[in-house]
JSON list of C-alpha atoms in Angstrom, two decimals:
[
{"chain": "J", "resi": 1, "resn": "MET", "atom": "CA", "xyz": [-21.33, 6.62, 15.92]},
{"chain": "J", "resi": 2, "resn": "LYS", "atom": "CA", "xyz": [-19.31, 9.01, 18.04]},
{"chain": "J", "resi": 3, "resn": "ASP", "atom": "CA", "xyz": [-15.40, 9.17, 18.95]},
{"chain": "J", "resi": 4, "resn": "SER", "atom": "CA", "xyz": [-14.30, 7.17, 21.98]},
{"chain": "J", "resi": 5, "resn": "MET", "atom": "CA", "xyz": [-11.44, 6.57, 23.64]},
{"chain": "J", "resi": 6, "resn": "GLU", "atom": "CA", "xyz": [-10.92, 3.99, 26.86]},
{"chain": "J", "resi": 7, "resn": "LYS", "atom": "CA", "xyz": [-7.58, 4.60, 28.23]},
{"chain": "J", "resi": 8, "resn": "THR", "atom": "CA", "xyz": [-5.81, 1.97, 30.20]},
{"chain": "J", "resi": 9, "resn": "GLU", "atom": "CA", "xyz": [-2.50, 1.65, 31.84]},
{"chain": "J", "resi": 10, "resn": "GLN", "atom": "CA", "xyz": [-1.38, -0.33, 29.28]},
{"chain": "J", "resi": 11, "resn": "TYR", "atom": "CA", "xyz": [-3.31, 0.72, 26.01]},
{"chain": "J", "resi": 12, "resn": "ILE", "atom": "CA", "xyz": [-6.38, 2.95, 24.41]},
{"chain": "J", "resi": 13, "resn": "VAL", "atom": "CA", "xyz": [-9.03, 1.69, 22.45]},
{"chain": "J", "resi": 14, "resn": "VAL", "atom": "CA", "xyz": [-9.99, 4.26, 19.77]},
{"chain": "J", "resi": 15, "resn": "LYS", "atom": "CA", "xyz": [-13.80, 2.93, 18.31]},
{"chain": "J", "resi": 16, "resn": "ALA", "atom": "CA", "xyz": [-14.01, 3.67, 15.02]},
{"chain": "J", "resi": 17, "resn": "SER", "atom": "CA", "xyz": [-16.73, 6.71, 13.96]},
{"chain": "J", "resi": 18, "resn": "SER", "atom": "CA", "xyz": [-18.08, 5.93, 10.74]},
{"chain": "J", "resi": 19, "resn": "HIS", "atom": "CA", "xyz": [-19.04, 2.79, 9.13]},
{"chain": "J", "resi": 20, "resn": "ARG", "atom": "CA", "xyz": [-16.86, 3.27, 6.05]},
{"chain": "J", "resi": 21, "resn": "LEU", "atom": "CA", "xyz": [-12.83, 2.78, 7.59]},
{"chain": "J", "resi": 22, "resn": "ASP", "atom": "CA", "xyz": [-11.20, 5.53, 4.75]},
{"chain": "J", "resi": 23, "resn": "VAL", "atom": "CA", "xyz": [-8.28, 7.13, 4.17]},
{"chain": "J", "resi": 24, "resn": "SER", "atom": "CA", "xyz": [-10.23, 10.29, 5.96]},
{"chain": "J", "resi": 25, "resn": "GLU", "atom": "CA", "xyz": [-11.53, 7.89, 8.40]},
{"chain": "J", "resi": 26, "resn": "ALA", "atom": "CA", "xyz": [-7.95, 6.23, 9.40]},
{"chain": "J", "resi": 27, "resn": "ASN", "atom": "CA", "xyz": [-6.19, 10.02, 9.57]},
{"chain": "J", "resi": 28, "resn": "HIS", "atom": "CA", "xyz": [-8.94, 11.17, 12.21]},
{"chain": "J", "resi": 29, "resn": "GLN", "atom": "CA", "xyz": [-7.62, 8.11, 13.93]},
{"chain": "J", "resi": 30, "resn": "LEU", "atom": "CA", "xyz": [-4.24, 8.76, 13.74]},
{"chain": "J", "resi": 31, "resn": "HIS", "atom": "CA", "xyz": [-4.83, 12.27, 14.72]},
{"chain": "J", "resi": 32, "resn": "LEU", "atom": "CA", "xyz": [-6.52, 11.15, 17.85]},
{"chain": "J", "resi": 33, "resn": "VAL", "atom": "CA", "xyz": [-3.35, 8.67, 18.92]},
{"chain": "J", "resi": 34, "resn": "GLN", "atom": "CA", "xyz": [-1.28, 11.54, 18.00]},
{"chain": "J", "resi": 35, "resn": "THR", "atom": "CA", "xyz": [-3.26, 14.12, 20.30]},
{"chain": "J", "resi": 36, "resn": "GLU", "atom": "CA", "xyz": [-3.42, 11.72, 23.50]},
{"chain": "J", "resi": 37, "resn": "LYS", "atom": "CA", "xyz": [0.25, 11.08, 22.56]},
{"chain": "J", "resi": 38, "resn": "LYS", "atom": "CA", "xyz": [1.61, 14.22, 22.75]},
{"chain": "J", "resi": 39, "resn": "ASP", "atom": "CA", "xyz": [0.09, 14.20, 26.33]},
{"chain": "J", "resi": 40, "resn": "ASN", "atom": "CA", "xyz": [0.92, 10.64, 27.68]},
{"chain": "J", "resi": 41, "resn": "GLU", "atom": "CA", "xyz": [2.64, 7.50, 26.67]},
{"chain": "J", "resi": 42, "resn": "ILE", "atom": "CA", "xyz": [1.14, 5.69, 24.95]},
{"chain": "J", "resi": 43, "resn": "LYS", "atom": "CA", "xyz": [1.57, 1.87, 25.01]},
{"chain": "J", "resi": 44, "resn": "TYR", "atom": "CA", "xyz": [-0.84, -0.43, 22.84]},
{"chain": "J", "resi": 45, "resn": "VAL", "atom": "CA", "xyz": [-3.41, 1.40, 20.56]},
{"chain": "J", "resi": 46, "resn": "LEU", "atom": "CA", "xyz": [-6.26, -0.88, 19.93]},
{"chain": "J", "resi": 47, "resn": "LEU", "atom": "CA", "xyz": [-8.55, 0.26, 17.24]},
{"chain": "J", "resi": 48, "resn": "ASP", "atom": "CA", "xyz": [-12.55, -1.18, 17.69]},
{"chain": "J", "resi": 49, "resn": "LEU", "atom": "CA", "xyz": [-14.17, -1.37, 14.21]},
{"chain": "J", "resi": 50, "resn": "GLN", "atom": "CA", "xyz": [-17.65, -2.57, 15.54]},
{"chain": "J", "resi": 51, "resn": "GLY", "atom": "CA", "xyz": [-20.00, -1.05, 13.11]},
{"chain": "J", "resi": 52, "resn": "VAL", "atom": "CA", "xyz": [-17.81, -0.69, 9.98]},
{"chain": "J", "resi": 53, "resn": "GLU", "atom": "CA", "xyz": [-19.10, -2.14, 7.43]},
{"chain": "J", "resi": 54, "resn": "LEU", "atom": "CA", "xyz": [-16.53, -1.48, 4.68]},
{"chain": "J", "resi": 55, "resn": "PHE", "atom": "CA", "xyz": [-13.17, 0.05, 4.13]},
{"chain": "J", "resi": 56, "resn": "ASP", "atom": "CA", "xyz": [-10.99, 1.37, 1.63]},
{"chain": "J", "resi": 57, "resn": "GLU", "atom": "CA", "xyz": [-6.92, -0.02, 0.64]},
{"chain": "J", "resi": 58, "resn": "ASN", "atom": "CA", "xyz": [-5.82, 3.11, 1.03]},
{"chain": "J", "resi": 59, "resn": "CYS", "atom": "CA", "xyz": [-6.89, 3.53, 5.10]},
{"chain": "J", "resi": 60, "resn": "PHE", "atom": "CA", "xyz": [-3.85, 0.84, 5.24]},
{"chain": "J", "resi": 61, "resn": "GLU", "atom": "CA", "xyz": [-1.30, 4.20, 5.03]},
{"chain": "J", "resi": 62, "resn": "PRO", "atom": "CA", "xyz": [-2.49, 6.29, 7.96]},
{"chain": "J", "resi": 63, "resn": "LEU", "atom": "CA", "xyz": [-2.99, 2.87, 10.22]},
{"chain": "J", "resi": 64, "resn": "LEU", "atom": "CA", "xyz": [0.69, 1.68, 9.59]},
{"chain": "J", "resi": 65, "resn": "LYS", "atom": "CA", "xyz": [1.68, 5.77, 11.26]},
{"chain": "J", "resi": 66, "resn": "ILE", "atom": "CA", "xyz": [-0.36, 4.50, 14.11]},
{"chain": "J", "resi": 67, "resn": "GLN", "atom": "CA", "xyz": [1.90, 1.66, 13.76]},
{"chain": "J", "resi": 68, "resn": "ILE", "atom": "CA", "xyz": [5.18, 4.02, 13.95]},
{"chain": "J", "resi": 69, "resn": "LEU", "atom": "CA", "xyz": [4.04, 5.62, 16.45]},
{"chain": "J", "resi": 70, "resn": "CYS", "atom": "CA", "xyz": [3.11, 2.55, 18.49]},
{"chain": "J", "resi": 71, "resn": "ALA", "atom": "CA", "xyz": [6.86, 1.27, 17.42]},
{"chain": "J", "resi": 72, "resn": "GLU", "atom": "CA", "xyz": [8.13, 4.14, 19.51]},
{"chain": "J", "resi": 73, "resn": "THR", "atom": "CA", "xyz": [7.23, 3.12, 22.83]},
{"chain": "J", "resi": 74, "resn": "LEU", "atom": "CA", "xyz": [7.78, -0.67, 21.58]},
{"chain": "J", "resi": 75, "resn": "SER", "atom": "CA", "xyz": [4.42, -1.46, 21.05]},
{"chain": "J", "resi": 76, "resn": "LEU", "atom": "CA", "xyz": [1.95, -1.91, 18.30]},
{"chain": "J", "resi": 77, "resn": "LEU", "atom": "CA", "xyz": [-1.57, -1.21, 16.84]},
{"chain": "J", "resi": 78, "resn": "VAL", "atom": "CA", "xyz": [-4.23, -4.58, 16.92]},
{"chain": "J", "resi": 79, "resn": "CYS", "atom": "CA", "xyz": [-7.65, -4.15, 15.24]},
{"chain": "J", "resi": 80, "resn": "PHE", "atom": "CA", "xyz": [-10.74, -6.02, 16.17]},
{"chain": "J", "resi": 81, "resn": "ASN", "atom": "CA", "xyz": [-14.40, -6.12, 15.44]},
{"chain": "J", "resi": 82, "resn": "GLY", "atom": "CA", "xyz": [-13.14, -6.65, 11.86]},
{"chain": "J", "resi": 83, "resn": "LYS", "atom": "CA", "xyz": [-14.51, -9.03, 9.48]},
{"chain": "J", "resi": 84, "resn": "GLU", "atom": "CA", "xyz": [-13.14, -12.23, 9.84]},
{"chain": "J", "resi": 85, "resn": "GLU", "atom": "CA", "xyz": [-12.16, -12.00, 5.41]},
{"chain": "J", "resi": 86, "resn": "TRP", "atom": "CA", "xyz": [-10.31, -8.74, 6.44]},
{"chain": "J", "resi": 87, "resn": "MET", "atom": "CA", "xyz": [-7.80, -10.55, 8.26]},
{"chain": "J", "resi": 88, "resn": "ASP", "atom": "CA", "xyz": [-5.39, -11.78, 5.72]},
{"chain": "J", "resi": 89, "resn": "ILE", "atom": "CA", "xyz": [-5.73, -8.43, 3.78]},
{"chain": "J", "resi": 90, "resn": "PHE", "atom": "CA", "xyz": [-4.98, -6.52, 7.07]},
{"chain": "J", "resi": 91, "resn": "ALA", "atom": "CA", "xyz": [-1.77, -8.79, 7.91]},
{"chain": "J", "resi": 92, "resn": "ASP", "atom": "CA", "xyz": [-0.85, -8.10, 4.17]},
{"chain": "J", "resi": 93, "resn": "ASN", "atom": "CA", "xyz": [-0.07, -4.42, 4.86]},
{"chain": "J", "resi": 94, "resn": "GLY", "atom": "CA", "xyz": [1.76, -5.31, 8.39]},
{"chain": "J", "resi": 95, "resn": "ILE", "atom": "CA", "xyz": [-1.52, -4.35, 10.69]},
{"chain": "J", "resi": 96, "resn": "VAL", "atom": "CA", "xyz": [-2.38, -7.34, 13.49]},
{"chain": "J", "resi": 97, "resn": "LEU", "atom": "CA", "xyz": [-6.21, -7.82, 13.30]},
{"chain": "J", "resi": 98, "resn": "VAL", "atom": "CA", "xyz": [-7.98, -10.18, 15.54]},
{"chain": "J", "resi": 99, "resn": "PRO", "atom": "CA", "xyz": [-12.06, -10.93, 15.81]},
{"chain": "J", "resi": 100, "resn": "THR", "atom": "CA", "xyz": [-12.75, -9.64, 19.41]},
{"chain": "J", "resi": 101, "resn": "LYS", "atom": "CA", "xyz": [-11.72, -6.79, 22.33]},
{"chain": "J", "resi": 102, "resn": "HIS", "atom": "CA", "xyz": [-10.33, -10.14, 24.76]},
{"chain": "J", "resi": 103, "resn": "GLU", "atom": "CA", "xyz": [-8.10, -11.37, 22.07]},
{"chain": "J", "resi": 104, "resn": "ALA", "atom": "CA", "xyz": [-7.02, -7.74, 21.55]},
{"chain": "J", "resi": 105, "resn": "ILE", "atom": "CA", "xyz": [-5.94, -7.52, 24.61]},
{"chain": "J", "resi": 106, "resn": "GLU", "atom": "CA", "xyz": [-4.38, -10.99, 25.70]},
{"chain": "J", "resi": 107, "resn": "TYR", "atom": "CA", "xyz": [-1.98, -9.94, 22.52]},
{"chain": "J", "resi": 108, "resn": "VAL", "atom": "CA", "xyz": [-0.98, -7.16, 23.72]},
{"chain": "J", "resi": 109, "resn": "TYR", "atom": "CA", "xyz": [-0.44, -9.02, 27.06]},
{"chain": "J", "resi": 110, "resn": "MET", "atom": "CA", "xyz": [1.55, -11.76, 25.44]},
{"chain": "J", "resi": 111, "resn": "ASP", "atom": "CA", "xyz": [3.15, -9.39, 23.65]},
{"chain": "J", "resi": 112, "resn": "GLN", "atom": "CA", "xyz": [4.30, -7.51, 26.84]},
{"chain": "J", "resi": 113, "resn": "LEU", "atom": "CA", "xyz": [5.52, -10.89, 28.26]},
{"chain": "J", "resi": 114, "resn": "GLU", "atom": "CA", "xyz": [7.28, -11.82, 24.23]},
{"chain": "J", "resi": 115, "resn": "LYS", "atom": "CA", "xyz": [9.15, -8.27, 25.11]},
{"chain": "J", "resi": 116, "resn": "GLN", "atom": "CA", "xyz": [10.27, -9.27, 29.09]},
{"chain": "J", "resi": 117, "resn": "PHE", "atom": "CA", "xyz": [11.02, -12.60, 28.35]},
{"chain": "J", "resi": 118, "resn": "LEU", "atom": "CA", "xyz": [13.22, -11.81, 25.34]},
{"chain": "J", "resi": 119, "resn": "ALA", "atom": "CA", "xyz": [15.23, -8.44, 27.99]},
{"chain": "J", "resi": 120, "resn": "ASP", "atom": "CA", "xyz": [15.91, -11.09, 30.57]},
{"chain": "J", "resi": 121, "resn": "GLU", "atom": "CA", "xyz": [17.41, -13.24, 28.07]},
{"chain": "J", "resi": 122, "resn": "GLU", "atom": "CA", "xyz": [19.95, -10.27, 27.15]}
]
């Protein structure tokens, strides 16, 4: 797989470039996000796991660093296209995993609406 990044006004989509999501691959994704953050304000980061067959538990440390970068702009990391049996493990590690890109985009918009609603109440 090759690195790819899709950018919109609301989010960027980073495609995993390996069949295994390990600490090296997750650090690579972190580097891509850090590079993008230097040039642009990062909103949400959507990580496409299509083609990823395995993941190592140690991949969560770099993914949480991406989550922290997102939190600086009041956004978050949302992974998608992972296996259904991974959802609880990702959630236990503080990472959102949804089945499809469409659901990841909906998650972004719902998070934005929630934050707007809370801001309006203040």
